[in-house]
PDB file of C-alpha atoms in Angstrom:
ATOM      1  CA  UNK A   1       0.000   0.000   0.000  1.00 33.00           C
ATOM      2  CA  UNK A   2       1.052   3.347  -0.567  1.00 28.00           C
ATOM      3  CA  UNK A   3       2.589   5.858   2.061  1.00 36.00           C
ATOM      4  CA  UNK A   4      -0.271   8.005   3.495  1.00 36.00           C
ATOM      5  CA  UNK A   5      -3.269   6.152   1.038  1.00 30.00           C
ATOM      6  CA  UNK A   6      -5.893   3.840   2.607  1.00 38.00           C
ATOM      7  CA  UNK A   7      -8.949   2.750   0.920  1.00 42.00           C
ATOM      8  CA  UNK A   8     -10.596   2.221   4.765  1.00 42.00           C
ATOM      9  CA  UNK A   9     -12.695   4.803   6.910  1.00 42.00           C
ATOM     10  CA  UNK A  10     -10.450   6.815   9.066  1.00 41.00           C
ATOM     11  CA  UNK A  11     -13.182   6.063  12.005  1.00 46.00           C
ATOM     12  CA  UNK A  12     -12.858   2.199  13.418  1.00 52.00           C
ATOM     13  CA  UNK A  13     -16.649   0.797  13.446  1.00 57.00           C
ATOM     14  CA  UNK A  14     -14.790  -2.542  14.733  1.00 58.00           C
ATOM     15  CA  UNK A  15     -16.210  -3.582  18.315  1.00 60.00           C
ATOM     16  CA  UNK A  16     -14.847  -3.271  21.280  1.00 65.00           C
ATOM     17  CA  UNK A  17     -13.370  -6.147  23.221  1.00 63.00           C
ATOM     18  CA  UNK A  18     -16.369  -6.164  25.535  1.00 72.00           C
ATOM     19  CA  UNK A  19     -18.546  -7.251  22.859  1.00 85.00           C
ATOM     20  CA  UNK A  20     -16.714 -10.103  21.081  1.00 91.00           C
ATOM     21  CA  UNK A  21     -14.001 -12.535  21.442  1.00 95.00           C
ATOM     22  CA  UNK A  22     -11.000 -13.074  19.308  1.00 97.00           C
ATOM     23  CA  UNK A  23     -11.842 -17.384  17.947  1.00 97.00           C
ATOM     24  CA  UNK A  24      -8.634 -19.775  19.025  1.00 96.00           C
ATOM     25  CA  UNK A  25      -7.320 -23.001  17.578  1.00 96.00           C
ATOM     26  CA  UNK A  26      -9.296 -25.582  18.875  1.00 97.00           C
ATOM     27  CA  UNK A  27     -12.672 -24.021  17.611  1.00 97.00           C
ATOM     28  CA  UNK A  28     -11.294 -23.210  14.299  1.00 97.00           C
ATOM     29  CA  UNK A  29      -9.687 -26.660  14.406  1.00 96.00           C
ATOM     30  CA  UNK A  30     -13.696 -27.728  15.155  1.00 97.00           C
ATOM     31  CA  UNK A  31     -14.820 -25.655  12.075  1.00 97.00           C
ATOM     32  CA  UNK A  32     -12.272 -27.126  10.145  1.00 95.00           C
ATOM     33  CA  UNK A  33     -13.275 -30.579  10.089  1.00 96.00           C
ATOM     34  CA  UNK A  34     -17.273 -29.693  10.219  1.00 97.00           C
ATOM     35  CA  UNK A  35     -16.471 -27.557   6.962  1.00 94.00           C
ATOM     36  CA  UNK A  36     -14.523 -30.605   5.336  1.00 91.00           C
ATOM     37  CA  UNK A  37     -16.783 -33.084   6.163  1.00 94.00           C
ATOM     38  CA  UNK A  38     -19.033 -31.291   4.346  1.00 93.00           C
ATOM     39  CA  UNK A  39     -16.885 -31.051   1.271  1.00 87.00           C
ATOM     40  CA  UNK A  40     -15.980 -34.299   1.409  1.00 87.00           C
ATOM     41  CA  UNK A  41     -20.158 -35.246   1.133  1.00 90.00           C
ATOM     42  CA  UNK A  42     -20.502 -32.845  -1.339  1.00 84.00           C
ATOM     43  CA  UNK A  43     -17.822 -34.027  -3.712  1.00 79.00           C
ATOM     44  CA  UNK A  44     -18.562 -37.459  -3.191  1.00 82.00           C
ATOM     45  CA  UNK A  45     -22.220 -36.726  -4.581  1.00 83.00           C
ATOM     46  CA  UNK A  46     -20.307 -35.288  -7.301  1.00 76.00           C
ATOM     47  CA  UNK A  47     -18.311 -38.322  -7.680  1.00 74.00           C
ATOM     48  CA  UNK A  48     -21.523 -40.573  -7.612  1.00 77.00           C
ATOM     49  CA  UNK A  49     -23.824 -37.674 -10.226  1.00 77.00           C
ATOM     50  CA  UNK A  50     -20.920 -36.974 -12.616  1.00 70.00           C
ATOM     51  CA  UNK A  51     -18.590 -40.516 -12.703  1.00 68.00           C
ATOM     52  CA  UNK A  52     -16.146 -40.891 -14.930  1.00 62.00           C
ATOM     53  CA  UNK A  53     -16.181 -44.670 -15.690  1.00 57.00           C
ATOM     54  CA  UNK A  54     -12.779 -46.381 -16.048  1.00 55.00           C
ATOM     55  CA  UNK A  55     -10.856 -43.091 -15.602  1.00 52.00           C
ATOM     56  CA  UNK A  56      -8.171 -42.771 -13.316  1.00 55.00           C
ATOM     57  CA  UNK A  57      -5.345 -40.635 -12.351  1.00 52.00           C
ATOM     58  CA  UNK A  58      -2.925 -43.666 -13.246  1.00 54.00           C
ATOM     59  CA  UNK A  59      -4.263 -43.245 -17.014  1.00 54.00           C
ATOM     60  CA  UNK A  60      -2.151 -39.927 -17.297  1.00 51.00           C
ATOM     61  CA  UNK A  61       1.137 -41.408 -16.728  1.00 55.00           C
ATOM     62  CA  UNK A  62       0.070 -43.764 -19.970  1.00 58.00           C
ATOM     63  CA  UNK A  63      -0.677 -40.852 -22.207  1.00 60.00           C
ATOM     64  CA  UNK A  64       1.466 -40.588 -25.163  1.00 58.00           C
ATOM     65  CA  UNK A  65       1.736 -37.597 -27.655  1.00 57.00           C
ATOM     66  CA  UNK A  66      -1.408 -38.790 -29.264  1.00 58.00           C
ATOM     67  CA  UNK A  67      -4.790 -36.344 -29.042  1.00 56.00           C
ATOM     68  CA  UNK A  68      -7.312 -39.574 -28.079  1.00 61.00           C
ATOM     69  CA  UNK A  69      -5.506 -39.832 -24.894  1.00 65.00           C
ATOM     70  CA  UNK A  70      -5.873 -36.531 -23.595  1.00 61.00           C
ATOM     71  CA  UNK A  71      -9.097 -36.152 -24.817  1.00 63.00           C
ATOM     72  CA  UNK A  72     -10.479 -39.008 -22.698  1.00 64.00           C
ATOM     73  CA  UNK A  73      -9.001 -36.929 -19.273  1.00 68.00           C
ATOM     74  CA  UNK A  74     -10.489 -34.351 -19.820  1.00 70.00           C
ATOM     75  CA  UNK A  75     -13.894 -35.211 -18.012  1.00 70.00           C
ATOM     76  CA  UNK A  76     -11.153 -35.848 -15.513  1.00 72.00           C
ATOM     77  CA  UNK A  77      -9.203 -32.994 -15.250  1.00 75.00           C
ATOM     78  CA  UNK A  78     -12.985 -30.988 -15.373  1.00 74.00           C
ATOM     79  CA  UNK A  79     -13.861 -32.927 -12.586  1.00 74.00           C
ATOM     80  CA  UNK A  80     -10.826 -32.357 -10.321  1.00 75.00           C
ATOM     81  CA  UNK A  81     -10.857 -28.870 -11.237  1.00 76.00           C
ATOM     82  CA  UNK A  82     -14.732 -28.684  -9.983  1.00 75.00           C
ATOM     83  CA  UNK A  83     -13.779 -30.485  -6.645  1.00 75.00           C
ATOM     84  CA  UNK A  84     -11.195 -27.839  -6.191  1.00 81.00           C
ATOM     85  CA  UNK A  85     -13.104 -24.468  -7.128  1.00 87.00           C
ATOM     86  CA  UNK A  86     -16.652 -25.542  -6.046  1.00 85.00           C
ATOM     87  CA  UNK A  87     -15.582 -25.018  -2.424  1.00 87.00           C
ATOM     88  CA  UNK A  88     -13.479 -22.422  -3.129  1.00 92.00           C
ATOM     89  CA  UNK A  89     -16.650 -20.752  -4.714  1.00 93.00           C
ATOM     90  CA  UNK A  90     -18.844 -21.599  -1.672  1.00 93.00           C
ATOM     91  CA  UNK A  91     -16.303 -20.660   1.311  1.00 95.00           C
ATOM     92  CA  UNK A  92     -16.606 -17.413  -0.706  1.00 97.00           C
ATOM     93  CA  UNK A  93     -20.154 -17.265  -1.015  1.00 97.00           C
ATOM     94  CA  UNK A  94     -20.794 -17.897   2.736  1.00 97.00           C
ATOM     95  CA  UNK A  95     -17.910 -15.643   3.661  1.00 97.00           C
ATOM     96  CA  UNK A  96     -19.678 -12.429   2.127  1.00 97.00           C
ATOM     97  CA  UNK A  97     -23.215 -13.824   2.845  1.00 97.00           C
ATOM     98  CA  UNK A  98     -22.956 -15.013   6.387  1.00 96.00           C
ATOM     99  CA  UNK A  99     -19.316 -13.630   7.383  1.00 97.00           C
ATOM    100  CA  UNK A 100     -18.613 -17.609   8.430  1.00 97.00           C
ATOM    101  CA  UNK A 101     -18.148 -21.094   6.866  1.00 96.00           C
ATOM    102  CA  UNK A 102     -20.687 -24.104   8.120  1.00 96.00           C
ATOM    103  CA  UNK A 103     -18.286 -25.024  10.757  1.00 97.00           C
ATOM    104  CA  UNK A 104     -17.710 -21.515  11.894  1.00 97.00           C
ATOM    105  CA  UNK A 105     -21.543 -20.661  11.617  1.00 97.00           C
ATOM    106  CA  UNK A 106     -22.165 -23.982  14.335  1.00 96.00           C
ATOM    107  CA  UNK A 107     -20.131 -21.631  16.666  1.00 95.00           C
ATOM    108  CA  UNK A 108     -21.123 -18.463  16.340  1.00 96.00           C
ATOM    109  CA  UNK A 109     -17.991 -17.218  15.399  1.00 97.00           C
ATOM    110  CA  UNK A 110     -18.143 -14.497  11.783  1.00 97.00           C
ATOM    111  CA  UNK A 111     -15.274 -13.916   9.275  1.00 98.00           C
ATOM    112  CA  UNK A 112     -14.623 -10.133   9.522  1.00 97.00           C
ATOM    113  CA  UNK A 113     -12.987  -7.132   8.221  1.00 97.00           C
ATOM    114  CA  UNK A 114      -9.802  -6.959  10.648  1.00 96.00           C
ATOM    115  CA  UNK A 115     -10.104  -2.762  10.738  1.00 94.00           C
ATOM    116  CA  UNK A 116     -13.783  -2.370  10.151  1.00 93.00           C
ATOM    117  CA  UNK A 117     -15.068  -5.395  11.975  1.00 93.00           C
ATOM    118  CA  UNK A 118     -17.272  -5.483   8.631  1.00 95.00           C
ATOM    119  CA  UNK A 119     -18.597  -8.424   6.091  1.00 96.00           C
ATOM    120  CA  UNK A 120     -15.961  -9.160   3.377  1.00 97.00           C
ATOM    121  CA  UNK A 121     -16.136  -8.051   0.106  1.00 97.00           C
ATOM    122  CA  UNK A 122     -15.642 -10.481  -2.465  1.00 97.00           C
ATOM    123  CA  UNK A 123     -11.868  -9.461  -3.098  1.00 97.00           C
ATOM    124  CA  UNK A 124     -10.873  -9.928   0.714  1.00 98.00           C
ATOM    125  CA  UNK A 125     -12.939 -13.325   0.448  1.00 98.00           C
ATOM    126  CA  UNK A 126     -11.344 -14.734  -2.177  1.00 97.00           C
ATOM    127  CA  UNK A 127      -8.035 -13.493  -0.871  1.00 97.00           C
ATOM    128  CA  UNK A 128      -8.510 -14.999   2.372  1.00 97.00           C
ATOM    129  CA  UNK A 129      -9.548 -18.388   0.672  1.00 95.00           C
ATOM    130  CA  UNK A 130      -6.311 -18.368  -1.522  1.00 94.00           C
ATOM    131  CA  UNK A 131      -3.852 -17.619   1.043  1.00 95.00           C
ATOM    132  CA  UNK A 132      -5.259 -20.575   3.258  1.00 92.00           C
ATOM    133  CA  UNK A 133      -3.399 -22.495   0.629  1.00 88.00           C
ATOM    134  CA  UNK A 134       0.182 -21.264   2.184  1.00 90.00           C
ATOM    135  CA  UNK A 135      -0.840 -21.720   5.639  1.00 90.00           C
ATOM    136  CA  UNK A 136      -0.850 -25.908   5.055  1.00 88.00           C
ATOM    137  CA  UNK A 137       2.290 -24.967   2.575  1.00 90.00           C
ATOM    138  CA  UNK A 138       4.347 -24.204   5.852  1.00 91.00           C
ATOM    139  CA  UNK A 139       2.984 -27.408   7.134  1.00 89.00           C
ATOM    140  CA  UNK A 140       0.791 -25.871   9.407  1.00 88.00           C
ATOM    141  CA  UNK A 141       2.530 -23.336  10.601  1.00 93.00           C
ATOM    142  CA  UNK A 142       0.152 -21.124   9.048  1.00 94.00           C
ATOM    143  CA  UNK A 143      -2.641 -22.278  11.144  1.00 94.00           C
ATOM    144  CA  UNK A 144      -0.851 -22.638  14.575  1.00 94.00           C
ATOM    145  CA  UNK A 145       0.324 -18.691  14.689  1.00 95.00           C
ATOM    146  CA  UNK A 146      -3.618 -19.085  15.704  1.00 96.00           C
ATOM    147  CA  UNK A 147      -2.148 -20.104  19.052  1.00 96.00           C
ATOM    148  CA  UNK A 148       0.750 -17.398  19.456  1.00 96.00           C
ATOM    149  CA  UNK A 149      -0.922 -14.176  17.695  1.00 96.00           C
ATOM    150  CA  UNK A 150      -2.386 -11.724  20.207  1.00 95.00           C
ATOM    151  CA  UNK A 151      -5.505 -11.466  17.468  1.00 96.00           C
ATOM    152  CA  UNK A 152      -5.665 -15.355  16.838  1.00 97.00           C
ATOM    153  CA  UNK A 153      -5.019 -14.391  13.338  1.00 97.00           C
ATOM    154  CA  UNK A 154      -3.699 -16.844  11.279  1.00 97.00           C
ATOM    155  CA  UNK A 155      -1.065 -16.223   8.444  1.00 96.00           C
ATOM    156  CA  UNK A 156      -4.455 -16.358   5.684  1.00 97.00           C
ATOM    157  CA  UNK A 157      -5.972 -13.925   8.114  1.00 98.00           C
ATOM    158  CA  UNK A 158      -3.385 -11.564   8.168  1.00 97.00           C
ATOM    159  CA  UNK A 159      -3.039 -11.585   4.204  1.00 97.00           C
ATOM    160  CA  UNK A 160      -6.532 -10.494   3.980  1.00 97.00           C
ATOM    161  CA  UNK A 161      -6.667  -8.405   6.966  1.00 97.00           C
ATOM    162  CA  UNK A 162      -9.426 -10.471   8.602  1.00 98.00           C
ATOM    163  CA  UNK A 163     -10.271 -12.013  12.068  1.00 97.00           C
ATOM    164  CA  UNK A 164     -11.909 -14.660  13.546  1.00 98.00           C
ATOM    165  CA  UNK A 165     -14.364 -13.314  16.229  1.00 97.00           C
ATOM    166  CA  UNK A 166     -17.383 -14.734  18.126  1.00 96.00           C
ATOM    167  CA  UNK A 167     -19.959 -12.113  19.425  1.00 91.00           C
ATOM    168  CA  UNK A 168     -20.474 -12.633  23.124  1.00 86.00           C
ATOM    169  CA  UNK A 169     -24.132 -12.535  24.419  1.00 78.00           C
ATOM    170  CA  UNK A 170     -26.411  -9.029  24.085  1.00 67.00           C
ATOM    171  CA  UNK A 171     -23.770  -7.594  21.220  1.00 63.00           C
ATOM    172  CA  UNK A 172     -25.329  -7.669  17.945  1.00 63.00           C
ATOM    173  CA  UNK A 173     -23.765  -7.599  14.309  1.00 58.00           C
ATOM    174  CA  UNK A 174     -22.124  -4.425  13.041  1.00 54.00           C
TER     175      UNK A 174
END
């Protein structure tokens, strides 16, 4: 960002401390696995609704230089493609809908702006979402600063400039 720009309100609408909670490991850890158990239904419905008979990843490494072969993957590379984006495209969805996942929505804990305490726009969303891929490339790493950071942010959160909060009772939604 530039010296002396911001694209954020000079005012902080973000709550105070004595309306929410900063979310820790364990209950994201909680999330976690509600959220993939859910993607792990919902592409195995895929799997059983779109099949692609006979088809495996093992067939690549047979593939010569001829067009037949790579024409045949290519229900397979569509499908791993739409296992992959599908809940990218709904972590997204529910991010700027409901400021939470599934998992997160279970406990009451919201996805918000980090400065604003506000929903996510679709850029901070997707951000977020992307950059949870190099929190498991540091081998979790990414995830346990969760534990250490004063914010519970972890390293995706503090890409996108987010946090992880739970309203506690008799505070309502900004």
């Amino acid at each position: 960002m530039l010296a002396g720009y911001t694209d954020r309100p000079t005012h902080s609408r973000f709550p105070t401390m004595n309306d929410v909670e900063y979310v820790g490991f364990v209950p994201r850890a909680g999330a976690w696995l509600v959220d993939k158990l859910l993607v792990l239904g919902l592409t195995s419905l895929m799997a059983k609704l779109w099949p692609v008979p006979g088809l495996t990843w093992h067939v690549l490494a047979a593939c010569g230089a001829d067009g037949a072969c790579w024409r045949a993957t290519l229900p397979l590379v569509a499908m791993a493609l739409a296992r992959w984006l599908l809940p990218a495209v709904l972590t997204v969805f529910c991010l700027t809908r409901i400021r939470a996942t599934p998992g997160k929505y279970l406990l009451r804990a919201e996805v918000v702006d980090a400065d604003t305490g506000a929903t996510l726009g679709q850029r901070q969303a997707w951000l977020r979402t992307l950059a949870c891929t190099l929190s498991y490339l540091t081998l979790g790493l990414g995830h346990a600063w969760v534990i250490v950071d004063a914010r519970k942010q972890a390293l995706h959160d503090k890409i996108a400039r987010t946090v992880v909060i739970r309203r506690k009772a008799g505070s309502s939604r900004g």
